[in-house]
PDB file of C-alpha atoms in Angstrom:
ATOM      1  CA  UNK A   1       4.391 -46.093  -0.341  1.00  0.00           C
ATOM      2  CA  UNK A   2       3.800 -47.076  -3.973  1.00  0.00           C
ATOM      3  CA  UNK A   3       4.770 -44.516  -6.747  1.00  0.00           C
ATOM      4  CA  UNK A   4       3.215 -44.343 -10.132  1.00  0.00           C
ATOM      5  CA  UNK A   5       4.068 -42.156 -13.056  1.00  0.00           C
ATOM      6  CA  UNK A   6       0.564 -42.169 -14.650  1.00  0.00           C
ATOM      7  CA  UNK A   7      -2.933 -42.359 -13.161  1.00  0.00           C
ATOM      8  CA  UNK A   8      -3.714 -45.389 -15.323  1.00  0.00           C
ATOM      9  CA  UNK A   9      -0.964 -47.303 -13.583  1.00  0.00           C
ATOM     10  CA  UNK A  10      -2.715 -47.033 -10.231  1.00  0.00           C
ATOM     11  CA  UNK A  11      -5.096 -49.942 -10.237  1.00  0.00           C
ATOM     12  CA  UNK A  12      -6.880 -52.106  -7.569  1.00  0.00           C
ATOM     13  CA  UNK A  13      -6.398 -49.487  -4.801  1.00  0.00           C
ATOM     14  CA  UNK A  14      -8.819 -50.282  -1.922  1.00  0.00           C
ATOM     15  CA  UNK A  15     -11.484 -47.636  -1.171  1.00  0.00           C
ATOM     16  CA  UNK A  16      -9.308 -44.796  -2.457  1.00  0.00           C
ATOM     17  CA  UNK A  17      -9.231 -41.475  -0.491  1.00  0.00           C
ATOM     18  CA  UNK A  18      -7.700 -39.065  -2.970  1.00  0.00           C
ATOM     19  CA  UNK A  19      -6.261 -35.556  -3.053  1.00  0.00           C
ATOM     20  CA  UNK A  20      -4.993 -33.633  -6.016  1.00  0.00           C
ATOM     21  CA  UNK A  21      -2.592 -30.692  -6.258  1.00  0.00           C
ATOM     22  CA  UNK A  22       0.586 -29.152  -7.500  1.00  0.00           C
ATOM     23  CA  UNK A  23       1.867 -28.949  -3.817  1.00  0.00           C
ATOM     24  CA  UNK A  24       4.587 -26.427  -4.440  1.00  0.00           C
ATOM     25  CA  UNK A  25       6.239 -26.098  -1.059  1.00  0.00           C
ATOM     26  CA  UNK A  26       4.302 -28.917   0.655  1.00  0.00           C
ATOM     27  CA  UNK A  27       3.689 -26.206   3.310  1.00  0.00           C
ATOM     28  CA  UNK A  28       1.732 -26.578   6.552  1.00  0.00           C
ATOM     29  CA  UNK A  29      -1.543 -26.006   4.634  1.00  0.00           C
ATOM     30  CA  UNK A  30      -0.712 -28.936   2.384  1.00  0.00           C
ATOM     31  CA  UNK A  31       0.414 -30.988   5.383  1.00  0.00           C
ATOM     32  CA  UNK A  32      -2.954 -30.468   6.925  1.00  0.00           C
ATOM     33  CA  UNK A  33      -4.647 -31.809   3.761  1.00  0.00           C
ATOM     34  CA  UNK A  34      -2.312 -34.861   3.764  1.00  0.00           C
ATOM     35  CA  UNK A  35      -3.124 -35.463   7.499  1.00  0.00           C
ATOM     36  CA  UNK A  36      -6.808 -35.251   6.785  1.00  0.00           C
ATOM     37  CA  UNK A  37      -6.329 -37.577   3.827  1.00  0.00           C
ATOM     38  CA  UNK A  38      -4.679 -40.299   5.954  1.00  0.00           C
ATOM     39  CA  UNK A  39      -7.322 -40.001   8.584  1.00  0.00           C
ATOM     40  CA  UNK A  40     -10.218 -40.266   6.137  1.00  0.00           C
ATOM     41  CA  UNK A  41      -8.645 -43.266   4.408  1.00  0.00           C
ATOM     42  CA  UNK A  42      -8.268 -44.977   7.806  1.00  0.00           C
ATOM     43  CA  UNK A  43     -11.888 -44.156   8.721  1.00  0.00           C
ATOM     44  CA  UNK A  44     -13.248 -45.836   5.549  1.00  0.00           C
ATOM     45  CA  UNK A  45     -10.827 -48.813   5.635  1.00  0.00           C
ATOM     46  CA  UNK A  46      -9.211 -47.519   2.487  1.00  0.00           C
ATOM     47  CA  UNK A  47      -5.885 -46.307   1.159  1.00  0.00           C
ATOM     48  CA  UNK A  48      -4.601 -42.714   0.751  1.00  0.00           C
ATOM     49  CA  UNK A  49      -3.663 -41.445  -2.688  1.00  0.00           C
ATOM     50  CA  UNK A  50      -1.919 -38.220  -3.687  1.00  0.00           C
ATOM     51  CA  UNK A  51      -2.061 -37.020  -7.358  1.00  0.00           C
ATOM     52  CA  UNK A  52       0.499 -34.397  -8.341  1.00  0.00           C
ATOM     53  CA  UNK A  53       1.940 -33.375 -11.619  1.00  0.00           C
ATOM     54  CA  UNK A  54       5.319 -33.150 -13.454  1.00  0.00           C
ATOM     55  CA  UNK A  55       6.223 -30.740 -14.780  1.00  0.00           C
ATOM     56  CA  UNK A  56       4.562 -27.974 -12.763  1.00  0.00           C
ATOM     57  CA  UNK A  57       1.342 -26.945 -14.567  1.00  0.00           C
ATOM     58  CA  UNK A  58       2.535 -23.395 -14.873  1.00  0.00           C
ATOM     59  CA  UNK A  59       5.419 -24.479 -17.097  1.00  0.00           C
ATOM     60  CA  UNK A  60       2.869 -25.757 -19.558  1.00  0.00           C
ATOM     61  CA  UNK A  61       0.191 -23.097 -19.128  1.00  0.00           C
ATOM     62  CA  UNK A  62       2.390 -20.035 -19.252  1.00  0.00           C
ATOM     63  CA  UNK A  63       3.794 -19.134 -22.750  1.00  0.00           C
ATOM     64  CA  UNK A  64       6.900 -17.589 -21.087  1.00  0.00           C
ATOM     65  CA  UNK A  65       7.890 -19.527 -17.977  1.00  0.00           C
ATOM     66  CA  UNK A  66      11.385 -18.308 -17.861  1.00  0.00           C
ATOM     67  CA  UNK A  67      10.550 -16.244 -14.774  1.00  0.00           C
ATOM     68  CA  UNK A  68       8.722 -19.185 -13.089  1.00  0.00           C
ATOM     69  CA  UNK A  69      10.168 -19.849  -9.634  1.00  0.00           C
ATOM     70  CA  UNK A  70       9.115 -22.754  -7.402  1.00  0.00           C
ATOM     71  CA  UNK A  71       9.643 -23.182  -3.619  1.00  0.00           C
ATOM     72  CA  UNK A  72      10.854 -26.736  -4.086  1.00  0.00           C
ATOM     73  CA  UNK A  73      12.492 -28.430  -7.057  1.00  0.00           C
ATOM     74  CA  UNK A  74      10.561 -31.496  -8.305  1.00  0.00           C
ATOM     75  CA  UNK A  75      12.814 -33.933  -6.533  1.00  0.00           C
ATOM     76  CA  UNK A  76      12.476 -32.198  -3.162  1.00  0.00           C
ATOM     77  CA  UNK A  77       8.685 -31.897  -3.566  1.00  0.00           C
ATOM     78  CA  UNK A  78       8.372 -35.557  -4.261  1.00  0.00           C
ATOM     79  CA  UNK A  79      10.709 -36.370  -1.333  1.00  0.00           C
ATOM     80  CA  UNK A  80       8.449 -34.420   1.001  1.00  0.00           C
ATOM     81  CA  UNK A  81       5.300 -36.151  -0.383  1.00  0.00           C
ATOM     82  CA  UNK A  82       7.045 -39.523   0.027  1.00  0.00           C
ATOM     83  CA  UNK A  83       7.728 -38.609   3.659  1.00  0.00           C
ATOM     84  CA  UNK A  84       4.081 -37.740   4.336  1.00  0.00           C
ATOM     85  CA  UNK A  85       2.996 -41.206   5.180  1.00  0.00           C
ATOM     86  CA  UNK A  86       0.415 -41.684   2.419  1.00  0.00           C
ATOM     87  CA  UNK A  87      -0.056 -45.023   0.706  1.00  0.00           C
ATOM     88  CA  UNK A  88       0.147 -44.074  -2.968  1.00  0.00           C
ATOM     89  CA  UNK A  89       1.763 -41.236  -4.904  1.00  0.00           C
ATOM     90  CA  UNK A  90       0.741 -40.680  -8.521  1.00  0.00           C
ATOM     91  CA  UNK A  91       3.108 -38.278 -10.454  1.00  0.00           C
ATOM     92  CA  UNK A  92       0.990 -37.641 -13.610  1.00  0.00           C
ATOM     93  CA  UNK A  93       2.493 -36.068 -16.735  1.00  0.00           C
ATOM     94  CA  UNK A  94       1.120 -32.548 -17.190  1.00  0.00           C
ATOM     95  CA  UNK A  95       0.770 -31.848 -20.944  1.00  0.00           C
ATOM     96  CA  UNK A  96      -1.184 -29.345 -23.002  1.00  0.00           C
ATOM     97  CA  UNK A  97      -3.629 -32.116 -23.910  1.00  0.00           C
ATOM     98  CA  UNK A  98      -4.207 -33.015 -20.235  1.00  0.00           C
ATOM     99  CA  UNK A  99      -4.572 -29.299 -19.370  1.00  0.00           C
ATOM    100  CA  UNK A 100      -7.315 -29.007 -21.962  1.00  0.00           C
ATOM    101  CA  UNK A 101      -9.651 -31.490 -20.142  1.00  0.00           C
ATOM    102  CA  UNK A 102     -12.708 -30.063 -18.670  1.00  0.00           C
ATOM    103  CA  UNK A 103     -13.261 -30.419 -14.945  1.00  0.00           C
ATOM    104  CA  UNK A 104     -16.160 -32.864 -15.561  1.00  0.00           C
ATOM    105  CA  UNK A 105     -14.011 -34.999 -17.892  1.00  0.00           C
ATOM    106  CA  UNK A 106     -11.155 -35.090 -15.372  1.00  0.00           C
ATOM    107  CA  UNK A 107     -13.514 -36.248 -12.712  1.00  0.00           C
ATOM    108  CA  UNK A 108     -15.368 -38.708 -14.831  1.00  0.00           C
ATOM    109  CA  UNK A 109     -12.355 -40.397 -16.523  1.00  0.00           C
ATOM    110  CA  UNK A 110      -9.669 -40.142 -13.929  1.00  0.00           C
ATOM    111  CA  UNK A 111     -11.028 -39.529 -10.395  1.00  0.00           C
ATOM    112  CA  UNK A 112     -14.021 -41.732 -10.723  1.00  0.00           C
ATOM    113  CA  UNK A 113     -13.328 -43.921 -13.715  1.00  0.00           C
ATOM    114  CA  UNK A 114      -9.682 -44.941 -13.395  1.00  0.00           C
ATOM    115  CA  UNK A 115      -9.321 -44.679  -9.560  1.00  0.00           C
ATOM    116  CA  UNK A 116     -12.860 -45.415  -8.322  1.00  0.00           C
ATOM    117  CA  UNK A 117     -12.413 -42.736  -5.756  1.00  0.00           C
ATOM    118  CA  UNK A 118     -14.577 -42.947  -2.537  1.00  0.00           C
ATOM    119  CA  UNK A 119     -13.445 -39.739  -0.871  1.00  0.00           C
ATOM    120  CA  UNK A 120     -11.935 -36.688  -2.508  1.00  0.00           C
ATOM    121  CA  UNK A 121     -10.108 -34.407  -0.039  1.00  0.00           C
ATOM    122  CA  UNK A 122      -9.206 -30.916  -1.233  1.00  0.00           C
ATOM    123  CA  UNK A 123      -8.070 -27.611   0.192  1.00  0.00           C
ATOM    124  CA  UNK A 124     -10.521 -24.672   0.724  1.00  0.00           C
ATOM    125  CA  UNK A 125      -9.337 -22.814  -2.436  1.00  0.00           C
ATOM    126  CA  UNK A 126      -8.827 -25.709  -4.852  1.00  0.00           C
ATOM    127  CA  UNK A 127      -9.813 -25.294  -8.528  1.00  0.00           C
ATOM    128  CA  UNK A 128      -9.260 -27.882 -11.250  1.00  0.00           C
ATOM    129  CA  UNK A 129      -9.822 -28.652 -14.917  1.00  0.00           C
ATOM    130  CA  UNK A 130      -9.488 -26.454 -17.991  1.00  0.00           C
ATOM    131  CA  UNK A 131      -8.896 -22.775 -16.986  1.00  0.00           C
ATOM    132  CA  UNK A 132      -9.487 -23.796 -13.287  1.00  0.00           C
ATOM    133  CA  UNK A 133     -13.241 -23.921 -14.103  1.00  0.00           C
ATOM    134  CA  UNK A 134     -14.006 -26.596 -11.476  1.00  0.00           C
ATOM    135  CA  UNK A 135     -14.739 -25.621  -7.877  1.00  0.00           C
ATOM    136  CA  UNK A 136     -16.027 -27.116  -4.633  1.00  0.00           C
ATOM    137  CA  UNK A 137     -19.752 -26.717  -5.477  1.00  0.00           C
ATOM    138  CA  UNK A 138     -19.301 -28.367  -8.865  1.00  0.00           C
ATOM    139  CA  UNK A 139     -17.313 -31.201  -7.225  1.00  0.00           C
ATOM    140  CA  UNK A 140     -20.086 -31.873  -4.749  1.00  0.00           C
ATOM    141  CA  UNK A 141     -22.546 -32.327  -7.556  1.00  0.00           C
ATOM    142  CA  UNK A 142     -20.148 -34.544  -9.515  1.00  0.00           C
ATOM    143  CA  UNK A 143     -19.552 -36.576  -6.380  1.00  0.00           C
ATOM    144  CA  UNK A 144     -23.248 -37.343  -6.027  1.00  0.00           C
ATOM    145  CA  UNK A 145     -23.475 -38.588  -9.625  1.00  0.00           C
ATOM    146  CA  UNK A 146     -20.264 -40.592  -9.460  1.00  0.00           C
ATOM    147  CA  UNK A 147     -20.577 -41.996  -5.933  1.00  0.00           C
ATOM    148  CA  UNK A 148     -17.879 -40.275  -4.036  1.00  0.00           C
ATOM    149  CA  UNK A 149     -17.879 -37.802  -1.199  1.00  0.00           C
ATOM    150  CA  UNK A 150     -15.968 -34.488  -1.237  1.00  0.00           C
ATOM    151  CA  UNK A 151     -14.228 -33.222   1.930  1.00  0.00           C
ATOM    152  CA  UNK A 152     -13.077 -29.585   2.037  1.00  0.00           C
ATOM    153  CA  UNK A 153     -10.138 -28.898   4.320  1.00  0.00           C
ATOM    154  CA  UNK A 154     -10.007 -25.389   5.859  1.00  0.00           C
ATOM    155  CA  UNK A 155      -6.913 -23.224   5.386  1.00  0.00           C
ATOM    156  CA  UNK A 156      -4.234 -23.009   8.119  1.00  0.00           C
ATOM    157  CA  UNK A 157      -3.561 -19.564   9.487  1.00  0.00           C
ATOM    158  CA  UNK A 158      -0.322 -18.132  10.907  1.00  0.00           C
ATOM    159  CA  UNK A 159      -0.399 -14.759  12.544  1.00  0.00           C
ATOM    160  CA  UNK A 160      -3.949 -14.426  11.407  1.00  0.00           C
ATOM    161  CA  UNK A 161      -3.215 -15.011   7.734  1.00  0.00           C
ATOM    162  CA  UNK A 162      -4.024 -18.123   5.769  1.00  0.00           C
ATOM    163  CA  UNK A 163      -0.879 -19.908   4.494  1.00  0.00           C
ATOM    164  CA  UNK A 164      -0.407 -20.221   0.760  1.00  0.00           C
ATOM    165  CA  UNK A 165       2.464 -20.851  -1.608  1.00  0.00           C
ATOM    166  CA  UNK A 166       1.990 -17.243  -2.897  1.00  0.00           C
ATOM    167  CA  UNK A 167       2.545 -15.863   0.639  1.00  0.00           C
ATOM    168  CA  UNK A 168       5.635 -18.044   1.055  1.00  0.00           C
ATOM    169  CA  UNK A 169       7.033 -16.715  -2.193  1.00  0.00           C
ATOM    170  CA  UNK A 170       6.403 -13.123  -1.049  1.00  0.00           C
ATOM    171  CA  UNK A 171       8.118 -13.867   2.303  1.00  0.00           C
ATOM    172  CA  UNK A 172      11.225 -15.334   0.579  1.00  0.00           C
ATOM    173  CA  UNK A 173      11.400 -12.536  -1.992  1.00  0.00           C
ATOM    174  CA  UNK A 174      11.345 -10.098   0.931  1.00  0.00           C
ATOM    175  CA  UNK A 175      14.039 -11.939   2.891  1.00  0.00           C
ATOM    176  CA  UNK A 176      11.541 -12.840   5.734  1.00  0.00           C
ATOM    177  CA  UNK A 177      13.051 -16.251   6.163  1.00  0.00           C
ATOM    178  CA  UNK A 178      11.759 -16.978   9.684  1.00  0.00           C
ATOM    179  CA  UNK A 179       8.238 -16.221   8.500  1.00  0.00           C
ATOM    180  CA  UNK A 180       8.600 -18.363   5.418  1.00  0.00           C
ATOM    181  CA  UNK A 181       9.809 -21.230   7.601  1.00  0.00           C
ATOM    182  CA  UNK A 182       6.711 -20.873   9.781  1.00  0.00           C
ATOM    183  CA  UNK A 183       4.549 -21.080   6.746  1.00  0.00           C
ATOM    184  CA  UNK A 184       6.460 -24.062   5.394  1.00  0.00           C
ATOM    185  CA  UNK A 185       6.641 -26.050   8.653  1.00  0.00           C
ATOM    186  CA  UNK A 186      10.306 -26.798   7.866  1.00  0.00           C
ATOM    187  CA  UNK A 187      13.433 -24.965   7.011  1.00  0.00           C
ATOM    188  CA  UNK A 188      13.756 -23.343   3.560  1.00  0.00           C
ATOM    189  CA  UNK A 189      16.846 -24.709   1.726  1.00  0.00           C
ATOM    190  CA  UNK A 190      18.645 -24.647  -1.570  1.00  0.00           C
ATOM    191  CA  UNK A 191      20.880 -27.460  -3.017  1.00  0.00           C
ATOM    192  CA  UNK A 192      23.596 -27.299  -5.445  1.00  0.00           C
ATOM    193  CA  UNK A 193      27.108 -28.182  -6.497  1.00  0.00           C
ATOM    194  CA  UNK A 194      30.216 -26.521  -4.983  1.00  0.00           C
ATOM    195  CA  UNK A 195      32.128 -24.667  -7.666  1.00  0.00           C
ATOM    196  CA  UNK A 196      35.298 -22.620  -7.772  1.00  0.00           C
ATOM    197  CA  UNK A 197      35.005 -18.970  -6.908  1.00  0.00           C
ATOM    198  CA  UNK A 198      37.454 -16.052  -6.957  1.00  0.00           C
ATOM    199  CA  UNK A 199      38.948 -16.796  -3.481  1.00  0.00           C
ATOM    200  CA  UNK A 200      38.309 -13.318  -2.137  1.00  0.00           C
ATOM    201  CA  UNK A 201      36.656 -14.708   0.957  1.00  0.00           C
ATOM    202  CA  UNK A 202      39.736 -16.857   1.680  1.00  0.00           C
ATOM    203  CA  UNK A 203      41.985 -13.773   1.400  1.00  0.00           C
ATOM    204  CA  UNK A 204      39.986 -12.200   4.230  1.00  0.00           C
ATOM    205  CA  UNK A 205      39.955 -15.273   6.447  1.00  0.00           C
ATOM    206  CA  UNK A 206      36.333 -16.231   5.481  1.00  0.00           C
ATOM    207  CA  UNK A 207      36.628 -18.923   2.874  1.00  0.00           C
ATOM    208  CA  UNK A 208      33.318 -19.633   1.086  1.00  0.00           C
ATOM    209  CA  UNK A 209      31.808 -22.549  -0.846  1.00  0.00           C
ATOM    210  CA  UNK A 210      30.131 -21.106  -3.970  1.00  0.00           C
ATOM    211  CA  UNK A 211      26.960 -22.912  -4.969  1.00  0.00           C
ATOM    212  CA  UNK A 212      25.778 -23.742  -8.444  1.00  0.00           C
ATOM    213  CA  UNK A 213      21.986 -24.422  -8.289  1.00  0.00           C
ATOM    214  CA  UNK A 214      20.655 -27.828  -9.369  1.00  0.00           C
ATOM    215  CA  UNK A 215      17.472 -26.329 -10.841  1.00  0.00           C
ATOM    216  CA  UNK A 216      16.896 -23.080 -12.761  1.00  0.00           C
ATOM    217  CA  UNK A 217      13.347 -22.650 -11.491  1.00  0.00           C
ATOM    218  CA  UNK A 218      14.253 -22.712  -7.773  1.00  0.00           C
ATOM    219  CA  UNK A 219      13.028 -19.643  -5.945  1.00  0.00           C
ATOM    220  CA  UNK A 220      15.978 -17.976  -4.300  1.00  0.00           C
ATOM    221  CA  UNK A 221      15.495 -15.807  -1.214  1.00  0.00           C
ATOM    222  CA  UNK A 222      16.241 -12.084  -1.269  1.00  0.00           C
ATOM    223  CA  UNK A 223      19.854 -10.810  -1.460  1.00  0.00           C
ATOM    224  CA  UNK A 224      21.542 -10.549   1.929  1.00  0.00           C
ATOM    225  CA  UNK A 225      23.499 -12.210   4.662  1.00  0.00           C
ATOM    226  CA  UNK A 226      21.930 -15.263   6.373  1.00  0.00           C
ATOM    227  CA  UNK A 227      22.315 -17.547   9.371  1.00  0.00           C
ATOM    228  CA  UNK A 228      22.553 -21.043   7.770  1.00  0.00           C
ATOM    229  CA  UNK A 229      23.288 -24.623   8.440  1.00  0.00           C
ATOM    230  CA  UNK A 230      25.024 -26.608   5.775  1.00  0.00           C
ATOM    231  CA  UNK A 231      24.248 -30.247   4.996  1.00  0.00           C
ATOM    232  CA  UNK A 232      27.117 -32.254   3.476  1.00  0.00           C
ATOM    233  CA  UNK A 233      26.217 -35.875   3.109  1.00  0.00           C
ATOM    234  CA  UNK A 234      24.855 -36.878   6.536  1.00  0.00           C
ATOM    235  CA  UNK A 235      26.673 -34.144   8.404  1.00  0.00           C
ATOM    236  CA  UNK A 236      25.367 -30.684   9.416  1.00  0.00           C
ATOM    237  CA  UNK A 237      27.517 -27.561  10.029  1.00  0.00           C
ATOM    238  CA  UNK A 238      26.786 -23.986  11.019  1.00  0.00           C
ATOM    239  CA  UNK A 239      27.632 -21.258   8.562  1.00  0.00           C
ATOM    240  CA  UNK A 240      27.104 -17.732   7.294  1.00  0.00           C
ATOM    241  CA  UNK A 241      25.512 -17.496   3.893  1.00  0.00           C
ATOM    242  CA  UNK A 242      25.416 -14.748   1.368  1.00  0.00           C
ATOM    243  CA  UNK A 243      23.069 -14.325  -1.636  1.00  0.00           C
ATOM    244  CA  UNK A 244      23.671 -11.438  -4.051  1.00  0.00           C
ATOM    245  CA  UNK A 245      26.155  -9.514  -6.060  1.00  0.00           C
ATOM    246  CA  UNK A 246      28.788  -8.804  -3.406  1.00  0.00           C
ATOM    247  CA  UNK A 247      28.912  -5.094  -4.204  1.00  0.00           C
ATOM    248  CA  UNK A 248      32.197  -4.379  -2.531  1.00  0.00           C
ATOM    249  CA  UNK A 249      34.042  -6.603  -5.075  1.00  0.00           C
ATOM    250  CA  UNK A 250      34.875  -5.230  -8.493  1.00  0.00           C
ATOM    251  CA  UNK A 251      33.204  -6.723 -11.493  1.00  0.00           C
ATOM    252  CA  UNK A 252      31.280  -9.125  -9.240  1.00  0.00           C
ATOM    253  CA  UNK A 253      28.271 -11.096 -10.430  1.00  0.00           C
ATOM    254  CA  UNK A 254      25.384 -12.831  -8.567  1.00  0.00           C
ATOM    255  CA  UNK A 255      26.494 -15.628  -6.345  1.00  0.00           C
ATOM    256  CA  UNK A 256      25.257 -17.928  -3.627  1.00  0.00           C
ATOM    257  CA  UNK A 257      28.063 -18.756  -1.117  1.00  0.00           C
ATOM    258  CA  UNK A 258      28.531 -19.861   2.461  1.00  0.00           C
ATOM    259  CA  UNK A 259      31.272 -19.620   4.976  1.00  0.00           C
ATOM    260  CA  UNK A 260      31.207 -22.900   6.881  1.00  0.00           C
ATOM    261  CA  UNK A 261      32.333 -22.498  10.402  1.00  0.00           C
ATOM    262  CA  UNK A 262      35.198 -24.651  11.730  1.00  0.00           C
ATOM    263  CA  UNK A 263      35.520 -26.449   8.468  1.00  0.00           C
ATOM    264  CA  UNK A 264      38.614 -27.200   6.336  1.00  0.00           C
ATOM    265  CA  UNK A 265      37.798 -29.812   3.739  1.00  0.00           C
ATOM    266  CA  UNK A 266      38.038 -30.103  -0.050  1.00  0.00           C
ATOM    267  CA  UNK A 267      34.356 -30.156  -1.281  1.00  0.00           C
ATOM    268  CA  UNK A 268      34.539 -28.962  -4.876  1.00  0.00           C
ATOM    269  CA  UNK A 269      31.968 -30.662  -7.137  1.00  0.00           C
ATOM    270  CA  UNK A 270      30.015 -32.132  -4.153  1.00  0.00           C
ATOM    271  CA  UNK A 271      26.346 -31.414  -3.681  1.00  0.00           C
ATOM    272  CA  UNK A 272      25.434 -29.581  -0.521  1.00  0.00           C
ATOM    273  CA  UNK A 273      22.365 -28.017   0.909  1.00  0.00           C
ATOM    274  CA  UNK A 274      22.061 -24.689   2.636  1.00  0.00           C
ATOM    275  CA  UNK A 275      19.291 -24.386   5.295  1.00  0.00           C
ATOM    276  CA  UNK A 276      18.254 -20.806   5.977  1.00  0.00           C
ATOM    277  CA  UNK A 277      17.205 -19.713   9.477  1.00  0.00           C
ATOM    278  CA  UNK A 278      17.330 -15.902   9.469  1.00  0.00           C
ATOM    279  CA  UNK A 279      18.432 -12.934   7.410  1.00  0.00           C
ATOM    280  CA  UNK A 280      20.692 -10.706   9.386  1.00  0.00           C
ATOM    281  CA  UNK A 281      21.294  -7.768   6.991  1.00  0.00           C
ATOM    282  CA  UNK A 282      21.215  -6.410   3.457  1.00  0.00           C
ATOM    283  CA  UNK A 283      24.232  -6.526   1.189  1.00  0.00           C
ATOM    284  CA  UNK A 284      26.328  -3.377   1.727  1.00  0.00           C
ATOM    285  CA  UNK A 285      29.010  -1.814  -0.408  1.00  0.00           C
ATOM    286  CA  UNK A 286      31.928  -1.195   1.917  1.00  0.00           C
ATOM    287  CA  UNK A 287      34.809   1.135   1.181  1.00  0.00           C
ATOM    288  CA  UNK A 288      37.275  -1.670   0.954  1.00  0.00           C
ATOM    289  CA  UNK A 289      38.283  -5.152   2.104  1.00  0.00           C
ATOM    290  CA  UNK A 290      39.260  -4.063   5.575  1.00  0.00           C
ATOM    291  CA  UNK A 291      35.883  -2.606   6.342  1.00  0.00           C
ATOM    292  CA  UNK A 292      34.127  -5.639   4.880  1.00  0.00           C
ATOM    293  CA  UNK A 293      36.339  -7.923   6.935  1.00  0.00           C
ATOM    294  CA  UNK A 294      35.391  -6.114  10.199  1.00  0.00           C
ATOM    295  CA  UNK A 295      31.724  -6.406   9.297  1.00  0.00           C
ATOM    296  CA  UNK A 296      32.103 -10.193   8.537  1.00  0.00           C
ATOM    297  CA  UNK A 297      33.545 -10.694  12.054  1.00  0.00           C
ATOM    298  CA  UNK A 298      30.459  -8.993  13.475  1.00  0.00           C
ATOM    299  CA  UNK A 299      28.082 -10.971  11.193  1.00  0.00           C
ATOM    300  CA  UNK A 300      29.746 -14.246  12.334  1.00  0.00           C
ATOM    301  CA  UNK A 301      29.090 -13.425  15.977  1.00  0.00           C
ATOM    302  CA  UNK A 302      25.478 -12.640  15.196  1.00  0.00           C
ATOM    303  CA  UNK A 303      24.962 -15.736  13.141  1.00  0.00           C
ATOM    304  CA  UNK A 304      26.460 -17.967  15.813  1.00  0.00           C
ATOM    305  CA  UNK A 305      24.175 -16.408  18.410  1.00  0.00           C
ATOM    306  CA  UNK A 306      21.180 -16.990  16.225  1.00  0.00           C
ATOM    307  CA  UNK A 307      22.071 -20.643  15.531  1.00  0.00           C
ATOM    308  CA  UNK A 308      22.765 -21.314  19.129  1.00  0.00           C
ATOM    309  CA  UNK A 309      19.086 -21.103  19.767  1.00  0.00           C
ATOM    310  CA  UNK A 310      18.005 -23.133  16.739  1.00  0.00           C
ATOM    311  CA  UNK A 311      17.244 -26.863  17.163  1.00  0.00           C
ATOM    312  CA  UNK A 312      19.170 -29.116  14.846  1.00  0.00           C
TER     313      UNK A 312
END
């Protein structure tokens, strides 16, 4: 795959089949678009092209984006797109000036003019251009005048509901990890650096690695206790994760931590990833450490039983 950081860098692409989108999550709906893109490119003897944007358009379009939360950080999104098997990935800068382009200008100057697109493959609900004014019907008309064909890819349904990034965010915010994973087509994860905590877990026999996130816009699942796997370098370990304020502890603040089973290594300042498989309970305020410790033993048994049935 060739990677470009501006559309005007992508020249001399043979019979381009192109798709455009933010691709937050690169979920199974996006994966179907990418699959169709590859197939169409093959059918016309051309090359597949994905256009995405950095930063995420909402960071530019929203005056207050402090509450913006994304399913994947930019690096993980790009990694998943790179793994999709397409020929070309264009990561175009999203600026206020670019956002002000009309849909017709975007098609005329970029999709048709710079790329010479032969096939444009888009999801069923795709809108583009200034204030999302462009739609499928307009694209078909522009395609006729600019000599490209538009292919609309139907949505993908899970449990009778069309998958979308919005539904995935709702599932994660509700702690419905297994449902979010179905929508994603892979396991939801977070990545960060291991930092020093207050050692309360170690005192109870459940030492934890505390995680400092690598991106402030990362969407964090609902507070609670989770069945997790932990990736450290090329190794994978089972573990019990916790997201939240740890209400039994005095003066505790929000934290993301994981008790890694059968693990006794020094990993401070290392980057690790937590992969979330299921949420087993809410955070609970216990009367004291003894009651909490008893519950943690029960949680560990439940997590191990859940992970036993999960493929690695």
